[in-house]
JSON list of C-alpha atoms in Angstrom, two decimals:
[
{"chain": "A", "resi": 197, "resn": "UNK", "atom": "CA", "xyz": [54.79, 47.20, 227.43]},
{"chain": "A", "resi": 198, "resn": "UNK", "atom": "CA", "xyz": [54.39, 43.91, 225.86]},
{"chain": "A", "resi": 199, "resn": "UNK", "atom": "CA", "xyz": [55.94, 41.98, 229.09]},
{"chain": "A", "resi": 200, "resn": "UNK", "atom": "CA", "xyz": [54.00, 43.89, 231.25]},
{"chain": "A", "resi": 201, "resn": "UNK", "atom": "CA", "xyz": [50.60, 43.30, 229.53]},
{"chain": "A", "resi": 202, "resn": "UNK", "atom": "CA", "xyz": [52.03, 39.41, 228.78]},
{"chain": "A", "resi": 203, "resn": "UNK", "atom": "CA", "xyz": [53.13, 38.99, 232.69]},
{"chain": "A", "resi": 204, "resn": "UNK", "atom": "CA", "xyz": [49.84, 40.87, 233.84]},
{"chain": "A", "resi": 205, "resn": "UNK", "atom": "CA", "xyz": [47.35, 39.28, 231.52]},
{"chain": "A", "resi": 206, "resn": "UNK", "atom": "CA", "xyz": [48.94, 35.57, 233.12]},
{"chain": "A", "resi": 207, "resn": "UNK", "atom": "CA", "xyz": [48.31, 36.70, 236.94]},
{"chain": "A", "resi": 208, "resn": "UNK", "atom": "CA", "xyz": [45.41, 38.39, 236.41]},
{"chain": "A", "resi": 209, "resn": "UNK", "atom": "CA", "xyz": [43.38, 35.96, 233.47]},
{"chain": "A", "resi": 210, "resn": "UNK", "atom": "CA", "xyz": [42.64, 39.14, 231.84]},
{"chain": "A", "resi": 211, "resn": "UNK", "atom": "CA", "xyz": [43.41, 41.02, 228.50]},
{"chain": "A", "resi": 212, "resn": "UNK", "atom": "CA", "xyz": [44.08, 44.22, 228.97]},
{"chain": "A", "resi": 213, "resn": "UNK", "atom": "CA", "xyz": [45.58, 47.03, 226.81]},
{"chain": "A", "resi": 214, "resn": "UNK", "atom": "CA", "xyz": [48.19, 49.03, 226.27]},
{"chain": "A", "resi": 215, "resn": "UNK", "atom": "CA", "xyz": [46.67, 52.23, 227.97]},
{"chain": "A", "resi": 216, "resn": "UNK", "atom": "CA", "xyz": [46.18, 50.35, 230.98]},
{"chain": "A", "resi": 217, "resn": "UNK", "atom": "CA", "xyz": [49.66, 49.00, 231.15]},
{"chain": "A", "resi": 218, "resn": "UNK", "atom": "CA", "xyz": [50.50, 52.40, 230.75]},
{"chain": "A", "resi": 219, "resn": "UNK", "atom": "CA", "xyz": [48.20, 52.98, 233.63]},
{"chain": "A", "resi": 220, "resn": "UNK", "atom": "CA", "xyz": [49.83, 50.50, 235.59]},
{"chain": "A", "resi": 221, "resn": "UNK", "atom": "CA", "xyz": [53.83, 51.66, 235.18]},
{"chain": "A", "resi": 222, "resn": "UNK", "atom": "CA", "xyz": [52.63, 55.29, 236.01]},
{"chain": "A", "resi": 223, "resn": "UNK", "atom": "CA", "xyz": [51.15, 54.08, 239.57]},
{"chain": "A", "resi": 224, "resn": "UNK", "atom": "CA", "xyz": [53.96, 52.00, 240.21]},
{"chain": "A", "resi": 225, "resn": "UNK", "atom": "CA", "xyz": [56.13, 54.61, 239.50]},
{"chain": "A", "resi": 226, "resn": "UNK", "atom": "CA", "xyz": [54.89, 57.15, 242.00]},
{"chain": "A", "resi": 227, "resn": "UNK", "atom": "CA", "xyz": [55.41, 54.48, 244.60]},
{"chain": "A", "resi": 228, "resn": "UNK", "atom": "CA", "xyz": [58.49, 53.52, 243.89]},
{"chain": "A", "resi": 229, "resn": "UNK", "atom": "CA", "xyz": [59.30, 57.01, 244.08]},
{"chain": "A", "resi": 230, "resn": "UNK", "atom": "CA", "xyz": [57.57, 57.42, 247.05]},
{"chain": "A", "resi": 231, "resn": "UNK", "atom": "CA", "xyz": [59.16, 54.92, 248.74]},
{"chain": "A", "resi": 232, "resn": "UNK", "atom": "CA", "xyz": [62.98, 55.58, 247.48]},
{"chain": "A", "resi": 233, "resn": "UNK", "atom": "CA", "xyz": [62.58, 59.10, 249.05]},
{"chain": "A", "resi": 234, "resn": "UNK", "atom": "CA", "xyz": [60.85, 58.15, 252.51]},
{"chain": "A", "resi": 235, "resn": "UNK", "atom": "CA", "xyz": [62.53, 59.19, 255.36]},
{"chain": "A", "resi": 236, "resn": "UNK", "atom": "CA", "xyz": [65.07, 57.09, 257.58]},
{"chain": "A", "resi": 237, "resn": "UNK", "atom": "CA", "xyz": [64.91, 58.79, 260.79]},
{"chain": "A", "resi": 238, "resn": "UNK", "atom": "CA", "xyz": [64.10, 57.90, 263.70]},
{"chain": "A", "resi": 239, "resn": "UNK", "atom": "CA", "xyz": [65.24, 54.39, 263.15]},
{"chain": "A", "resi": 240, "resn": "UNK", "atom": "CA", "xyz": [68.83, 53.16, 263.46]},
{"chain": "A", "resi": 241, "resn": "UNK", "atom": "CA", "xyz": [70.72, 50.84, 260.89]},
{"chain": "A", "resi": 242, "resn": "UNK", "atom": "CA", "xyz": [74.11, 49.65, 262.58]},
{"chain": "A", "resi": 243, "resn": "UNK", "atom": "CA", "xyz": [74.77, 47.52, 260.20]},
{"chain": "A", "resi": 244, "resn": "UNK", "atom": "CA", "xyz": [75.13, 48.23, 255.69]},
{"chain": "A", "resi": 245, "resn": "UNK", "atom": "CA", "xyz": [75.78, 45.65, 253.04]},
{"chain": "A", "resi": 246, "resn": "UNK", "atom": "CA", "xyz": [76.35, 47.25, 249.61]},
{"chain": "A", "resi": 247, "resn": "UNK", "atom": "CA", "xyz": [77.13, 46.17, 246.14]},
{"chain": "A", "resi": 248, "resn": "UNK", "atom": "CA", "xyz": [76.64, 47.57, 242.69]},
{"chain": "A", "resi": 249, "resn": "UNK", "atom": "CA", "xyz": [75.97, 44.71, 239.64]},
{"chain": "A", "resi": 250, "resn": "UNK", "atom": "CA", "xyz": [75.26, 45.47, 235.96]},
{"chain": "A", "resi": 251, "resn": "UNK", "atom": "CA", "xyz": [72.30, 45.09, 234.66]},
{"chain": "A", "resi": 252, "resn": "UNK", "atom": "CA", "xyz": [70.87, 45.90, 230.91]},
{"chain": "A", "resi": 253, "resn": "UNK", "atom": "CA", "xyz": [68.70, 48.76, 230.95]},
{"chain": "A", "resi": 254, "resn": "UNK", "atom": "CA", "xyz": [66.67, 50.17, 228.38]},
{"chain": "A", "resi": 255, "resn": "UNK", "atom": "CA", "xyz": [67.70, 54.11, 228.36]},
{"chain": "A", "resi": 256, "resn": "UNK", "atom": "CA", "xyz": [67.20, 56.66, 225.37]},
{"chain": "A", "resi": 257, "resn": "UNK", "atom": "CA", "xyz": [65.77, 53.98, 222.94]},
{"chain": "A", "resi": 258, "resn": "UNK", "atom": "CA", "xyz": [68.58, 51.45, 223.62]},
{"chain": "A", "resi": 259, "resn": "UNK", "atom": "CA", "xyz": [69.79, 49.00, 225.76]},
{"chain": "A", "resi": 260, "resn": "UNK", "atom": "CA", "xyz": [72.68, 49.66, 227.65]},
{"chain": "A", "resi": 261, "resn": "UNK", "atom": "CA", "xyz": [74.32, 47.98, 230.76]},
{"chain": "A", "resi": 262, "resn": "UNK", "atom": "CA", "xyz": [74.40, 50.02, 233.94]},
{"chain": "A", "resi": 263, "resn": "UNK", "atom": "CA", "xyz": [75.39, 49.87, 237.53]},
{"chain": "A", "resi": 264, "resn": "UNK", "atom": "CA", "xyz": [72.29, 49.01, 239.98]},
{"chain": "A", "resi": 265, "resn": "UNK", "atom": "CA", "xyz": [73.92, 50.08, 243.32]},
{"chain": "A", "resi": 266, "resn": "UNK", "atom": "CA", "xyz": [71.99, 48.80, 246.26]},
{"chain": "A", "resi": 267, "resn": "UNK", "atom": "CA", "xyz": [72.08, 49.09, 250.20]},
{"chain": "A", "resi": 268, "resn": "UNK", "atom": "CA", "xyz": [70.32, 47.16, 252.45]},
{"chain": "A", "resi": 269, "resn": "UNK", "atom": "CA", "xyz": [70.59, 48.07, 255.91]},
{"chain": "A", "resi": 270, "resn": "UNK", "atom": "CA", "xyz": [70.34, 45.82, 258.95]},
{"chain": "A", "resi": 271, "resn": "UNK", "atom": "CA", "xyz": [68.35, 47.49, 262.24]},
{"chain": "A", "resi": 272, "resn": "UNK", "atom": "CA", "xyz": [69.11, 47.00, 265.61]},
{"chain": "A", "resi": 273, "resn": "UNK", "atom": "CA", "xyz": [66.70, 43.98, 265.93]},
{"chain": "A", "resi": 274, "resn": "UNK", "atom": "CA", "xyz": [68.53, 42.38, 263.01]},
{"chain": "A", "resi": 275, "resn": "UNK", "atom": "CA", "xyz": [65.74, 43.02, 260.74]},
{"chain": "A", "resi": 276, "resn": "UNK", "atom": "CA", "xyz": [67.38, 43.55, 257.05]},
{"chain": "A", "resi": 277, "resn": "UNK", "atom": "CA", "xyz": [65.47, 46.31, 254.74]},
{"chain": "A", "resi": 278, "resn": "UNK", "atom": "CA", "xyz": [66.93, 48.03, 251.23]},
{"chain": "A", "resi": 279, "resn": "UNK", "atom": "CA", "xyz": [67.26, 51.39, 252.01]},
{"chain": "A", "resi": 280, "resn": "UNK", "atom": "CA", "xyz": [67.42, 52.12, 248.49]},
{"chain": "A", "resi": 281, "resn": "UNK", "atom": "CA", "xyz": [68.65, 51.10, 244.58]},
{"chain": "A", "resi": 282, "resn": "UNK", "atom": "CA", "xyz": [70.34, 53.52, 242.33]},
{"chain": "A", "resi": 283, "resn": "UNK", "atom": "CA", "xyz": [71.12, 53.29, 238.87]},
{"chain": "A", "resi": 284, "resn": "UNK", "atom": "CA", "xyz": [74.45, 54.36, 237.74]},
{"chain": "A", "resi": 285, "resn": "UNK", "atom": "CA", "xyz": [76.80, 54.66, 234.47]},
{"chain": "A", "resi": 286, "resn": "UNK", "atom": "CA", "xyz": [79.70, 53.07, 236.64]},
{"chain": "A", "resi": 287, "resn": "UNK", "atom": "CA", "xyz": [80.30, 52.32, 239.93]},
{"chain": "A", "resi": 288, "resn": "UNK", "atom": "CA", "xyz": [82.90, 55.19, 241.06]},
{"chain": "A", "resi": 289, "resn": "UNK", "atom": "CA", "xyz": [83.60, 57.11, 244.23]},
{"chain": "A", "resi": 290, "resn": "UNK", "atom": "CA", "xyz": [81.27, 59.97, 243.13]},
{"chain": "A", "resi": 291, "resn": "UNK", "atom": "CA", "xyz": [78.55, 57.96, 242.49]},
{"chain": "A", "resi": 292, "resn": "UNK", "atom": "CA", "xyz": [78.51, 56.14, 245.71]},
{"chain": "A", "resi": 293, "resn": "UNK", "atom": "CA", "xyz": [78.99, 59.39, 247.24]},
{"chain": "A", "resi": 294, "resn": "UNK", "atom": "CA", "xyz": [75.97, 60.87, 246.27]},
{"chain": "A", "resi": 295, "resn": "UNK", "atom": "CA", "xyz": [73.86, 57.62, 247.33]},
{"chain": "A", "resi": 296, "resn": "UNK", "atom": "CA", "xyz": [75.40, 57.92, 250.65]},
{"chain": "A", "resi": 297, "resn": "UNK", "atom": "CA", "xyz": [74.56, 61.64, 250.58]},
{"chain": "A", "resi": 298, "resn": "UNK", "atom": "CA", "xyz": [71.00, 60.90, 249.91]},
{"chain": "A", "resi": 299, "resn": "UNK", "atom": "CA", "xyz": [70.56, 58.37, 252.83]},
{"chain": "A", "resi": 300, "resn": "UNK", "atom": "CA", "xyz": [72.21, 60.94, 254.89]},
{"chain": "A", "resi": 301, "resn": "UNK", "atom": "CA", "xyz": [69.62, 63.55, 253.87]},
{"chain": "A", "resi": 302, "resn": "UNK", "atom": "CA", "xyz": [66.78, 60.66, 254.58]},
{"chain": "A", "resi": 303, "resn": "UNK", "atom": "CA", "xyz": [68.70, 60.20, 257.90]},
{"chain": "A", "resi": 304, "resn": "UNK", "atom": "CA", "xyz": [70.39, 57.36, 257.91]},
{"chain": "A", "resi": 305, "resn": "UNK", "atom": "CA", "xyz": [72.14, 57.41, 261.46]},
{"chain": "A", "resi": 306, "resn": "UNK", "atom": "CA", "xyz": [73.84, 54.57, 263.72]},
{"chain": "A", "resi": 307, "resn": "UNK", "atom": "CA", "xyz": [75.93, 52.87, 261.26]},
{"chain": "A", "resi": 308, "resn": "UNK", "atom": "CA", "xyz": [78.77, 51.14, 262.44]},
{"chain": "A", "resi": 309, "resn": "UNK", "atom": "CA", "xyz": [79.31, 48.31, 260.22]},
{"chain": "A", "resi": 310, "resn": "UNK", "atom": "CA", "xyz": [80.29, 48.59, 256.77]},
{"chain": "A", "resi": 311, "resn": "UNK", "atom": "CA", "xyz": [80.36, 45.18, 254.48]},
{"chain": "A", "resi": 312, "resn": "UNK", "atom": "CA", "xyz": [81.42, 45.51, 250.66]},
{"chain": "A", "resi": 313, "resn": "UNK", "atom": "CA", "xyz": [83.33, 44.27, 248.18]},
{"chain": "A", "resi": 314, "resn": "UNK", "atom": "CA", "xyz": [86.65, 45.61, 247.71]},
{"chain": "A", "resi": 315, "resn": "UNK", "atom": "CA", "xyz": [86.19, 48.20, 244.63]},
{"chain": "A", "resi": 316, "resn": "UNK", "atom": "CA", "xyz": [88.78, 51.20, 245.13]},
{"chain": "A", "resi": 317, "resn": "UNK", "atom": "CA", "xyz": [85.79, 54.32, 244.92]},
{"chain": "A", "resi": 318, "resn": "UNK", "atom": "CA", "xyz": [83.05, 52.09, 246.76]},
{"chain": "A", "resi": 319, "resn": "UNK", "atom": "CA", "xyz": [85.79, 51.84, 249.75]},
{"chain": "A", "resi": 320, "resn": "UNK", "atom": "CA", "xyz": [86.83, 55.82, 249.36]},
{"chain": "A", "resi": 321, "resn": "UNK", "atom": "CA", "xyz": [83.55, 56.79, 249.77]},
{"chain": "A", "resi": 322, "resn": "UNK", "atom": "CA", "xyz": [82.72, 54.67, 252.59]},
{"chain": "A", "resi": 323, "resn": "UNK", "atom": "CA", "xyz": [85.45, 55.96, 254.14]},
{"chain": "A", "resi": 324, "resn": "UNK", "atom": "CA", "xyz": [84.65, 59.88, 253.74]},
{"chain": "A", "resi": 325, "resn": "UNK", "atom": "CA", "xyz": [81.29, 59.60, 254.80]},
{"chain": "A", "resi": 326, "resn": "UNK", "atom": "CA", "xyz": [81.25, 56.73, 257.62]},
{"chain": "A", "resi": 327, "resn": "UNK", "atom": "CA", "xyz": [84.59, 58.19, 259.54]},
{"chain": "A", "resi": 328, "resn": "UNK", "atom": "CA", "xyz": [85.21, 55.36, 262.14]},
{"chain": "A", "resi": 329, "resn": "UNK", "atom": "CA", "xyz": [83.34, 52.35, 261.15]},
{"chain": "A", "resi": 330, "resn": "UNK", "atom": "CA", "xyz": [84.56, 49.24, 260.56]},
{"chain": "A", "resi": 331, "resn": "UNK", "atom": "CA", "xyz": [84.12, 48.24, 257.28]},
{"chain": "A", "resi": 332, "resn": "UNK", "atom": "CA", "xyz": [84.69, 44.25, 256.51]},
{"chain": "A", "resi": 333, "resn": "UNK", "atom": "CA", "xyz": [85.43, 43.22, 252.91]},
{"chain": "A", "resi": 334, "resn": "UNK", "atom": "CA", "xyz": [83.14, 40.28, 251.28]},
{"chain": "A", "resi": 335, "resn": "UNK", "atom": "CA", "xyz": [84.17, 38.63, 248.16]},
{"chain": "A", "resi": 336, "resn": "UNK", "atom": "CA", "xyz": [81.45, 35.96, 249.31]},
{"chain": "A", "resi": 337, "resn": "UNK", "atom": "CA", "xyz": [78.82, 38.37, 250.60]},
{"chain": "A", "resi": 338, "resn": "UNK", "atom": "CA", "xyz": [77.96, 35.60, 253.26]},
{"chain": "A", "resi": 339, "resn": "UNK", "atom": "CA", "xyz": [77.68, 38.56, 255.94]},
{"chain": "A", "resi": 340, "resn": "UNK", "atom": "CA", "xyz": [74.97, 40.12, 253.50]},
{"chain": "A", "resi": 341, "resn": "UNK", "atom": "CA", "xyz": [72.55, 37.36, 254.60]},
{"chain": "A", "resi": 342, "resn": "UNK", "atom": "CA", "xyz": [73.60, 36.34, 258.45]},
{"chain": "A", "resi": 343, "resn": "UNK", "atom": "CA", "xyz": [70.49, 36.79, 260.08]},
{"chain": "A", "resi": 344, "resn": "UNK", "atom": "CA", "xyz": [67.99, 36.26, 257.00]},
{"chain": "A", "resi": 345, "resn": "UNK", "atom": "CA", "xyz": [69.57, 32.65, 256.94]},
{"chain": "A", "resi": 346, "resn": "UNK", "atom": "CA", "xyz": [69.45, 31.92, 260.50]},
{"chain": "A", "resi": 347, "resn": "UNK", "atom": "CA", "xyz": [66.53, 30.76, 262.35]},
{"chain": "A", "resi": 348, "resn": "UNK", "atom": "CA", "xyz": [64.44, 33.12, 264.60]},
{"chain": "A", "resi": 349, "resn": "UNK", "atom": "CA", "xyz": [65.71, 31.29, 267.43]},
{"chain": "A", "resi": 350, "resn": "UNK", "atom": "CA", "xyz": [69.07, 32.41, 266.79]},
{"chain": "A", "resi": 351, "resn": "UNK", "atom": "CA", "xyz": [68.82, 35.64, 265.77]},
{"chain": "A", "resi": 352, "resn": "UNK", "atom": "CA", "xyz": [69.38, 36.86, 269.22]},
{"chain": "A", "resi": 353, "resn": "UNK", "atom": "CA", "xyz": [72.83, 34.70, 269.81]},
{"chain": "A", "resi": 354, "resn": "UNK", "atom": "CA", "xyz": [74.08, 35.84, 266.13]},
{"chain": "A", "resi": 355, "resn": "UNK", "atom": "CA", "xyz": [73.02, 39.55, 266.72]},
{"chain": "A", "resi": 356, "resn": "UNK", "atom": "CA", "xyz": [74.79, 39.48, 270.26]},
{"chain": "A", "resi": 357, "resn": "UNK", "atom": "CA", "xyz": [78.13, 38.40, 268.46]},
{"chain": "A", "resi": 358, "resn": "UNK", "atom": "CA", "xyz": [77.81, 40.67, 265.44]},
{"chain": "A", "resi": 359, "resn": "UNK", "atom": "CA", "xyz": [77.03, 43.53, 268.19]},
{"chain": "A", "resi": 360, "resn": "UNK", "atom": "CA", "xyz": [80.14, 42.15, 269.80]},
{"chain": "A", "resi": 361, "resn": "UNK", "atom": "CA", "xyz": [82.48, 42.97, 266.17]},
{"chain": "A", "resi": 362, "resn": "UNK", "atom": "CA", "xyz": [80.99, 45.94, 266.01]},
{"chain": "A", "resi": 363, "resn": "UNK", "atom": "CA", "xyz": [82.31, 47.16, 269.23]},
{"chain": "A", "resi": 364, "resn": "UNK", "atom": "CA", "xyz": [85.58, 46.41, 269.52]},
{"chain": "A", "resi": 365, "resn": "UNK", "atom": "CA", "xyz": [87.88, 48.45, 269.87]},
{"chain": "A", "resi": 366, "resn": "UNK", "atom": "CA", "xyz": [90.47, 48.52, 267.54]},
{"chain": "A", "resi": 367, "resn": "UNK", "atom": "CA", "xyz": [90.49, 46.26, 263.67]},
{"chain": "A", "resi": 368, "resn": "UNK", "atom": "CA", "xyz": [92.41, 43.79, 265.46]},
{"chain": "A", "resi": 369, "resn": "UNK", "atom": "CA", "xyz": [90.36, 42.99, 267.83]},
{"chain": "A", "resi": 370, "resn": "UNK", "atom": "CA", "xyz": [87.36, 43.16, 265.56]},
{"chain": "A", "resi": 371, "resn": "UNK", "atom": "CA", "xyz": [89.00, 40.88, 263.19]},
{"chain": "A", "resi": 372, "resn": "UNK", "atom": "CA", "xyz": [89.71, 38.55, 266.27]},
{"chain": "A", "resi": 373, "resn": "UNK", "atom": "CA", "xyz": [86.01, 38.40, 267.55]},
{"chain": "A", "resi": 374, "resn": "UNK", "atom": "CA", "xyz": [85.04, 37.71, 264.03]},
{"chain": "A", "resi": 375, "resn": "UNK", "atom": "CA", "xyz": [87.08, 34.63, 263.57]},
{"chain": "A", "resi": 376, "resn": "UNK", "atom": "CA", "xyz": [85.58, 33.39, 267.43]},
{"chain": "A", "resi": 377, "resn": "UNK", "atom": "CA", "xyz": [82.51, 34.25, 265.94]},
{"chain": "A", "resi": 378, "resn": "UNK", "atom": "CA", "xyz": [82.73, 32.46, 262.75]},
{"chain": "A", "resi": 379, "resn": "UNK", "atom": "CA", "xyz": [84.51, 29.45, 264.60]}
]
């Protein structure tokens, strides 16, 4: 409450009290709510970029670190948006399960892509819920940020070869058009 009223009081020139940060979290947390259930459909996402990091959380009157595991998605004009952020105890298989459940249920549809980092239950559960999409590990995460990087101008060009990746047909060949790509 105190960095809320602090950080508010500094934007806004105001005092204000602790009832009205109150006032505040509760709004914001009916739209964050709001928009971590909204619906996917009728939009596709070819391309996912996940990770999990740790983060210290305040949770039953202490401060704890837990997983934040996060999805953005990447539509088929190459426009990136977070489909959603979950917090976690650790970063498992099950866990990463039911996230993917959930977008499922939102309906998430089109993937084809899969970039993460290499941890054992992130990759298990990719694999039992995206059957047949290539999924490209990033230590660096430079995929994560492709088209947000480039220039408007080539968005189109970058999109084409990532498009390209995406549908070959076998890893090889994948991995092959990546490294023309990349060169």
């Amino acid at each position: 409450t105190r960095k809320v009223k602090k950080i508010a009081e500094e934007l806004c020139g105001l005092e204000i009290s602790k009832s009205q940060v109150s006032n505040i979290a509760k709004g914001l947390d009916e739209e964050i709510r709001a928009w971590r259930m909204r619906t996917l459909e009728g939009k596709r996402y070819p391309y996912l970029v996940m990770d999990a990091r740790y983060e210290w959380i305040r949770h039953d009157k202490a401060v704890v670190k837990k997983g934040v595991l996060i999805v953005v998605g990447i539509d088929e004009d190459g426009y990136r948006e977070a489909l959603g952020v979950w917090c976690a105890d650790l970063e498992s298989e099950a866990t990463w399960s039911g996230v993917f459940r959930e977008l499922k249920e939102r309906g998430l549809a089109g993937v084809n892509y899969v970039v993460s980092d290499d941890h054992e239950g992130l990759k298990n559960a990719i694999s039992r819920h995206f059957q047949g999409v290539i999924w490209q590990r990033c230590q660096v995460h430079f995929i994560r940020n492709v088209l947000g990087m480039a220039s408007k101008a080539d968005r189109g060009r970058i999109l084409a070869l990532l498009k390209e990746i995406t549908g070959a047909q076998t890893m090889e060949s994948a991995r092959n058009r990546l490294g023309e790509a990349v060169d």
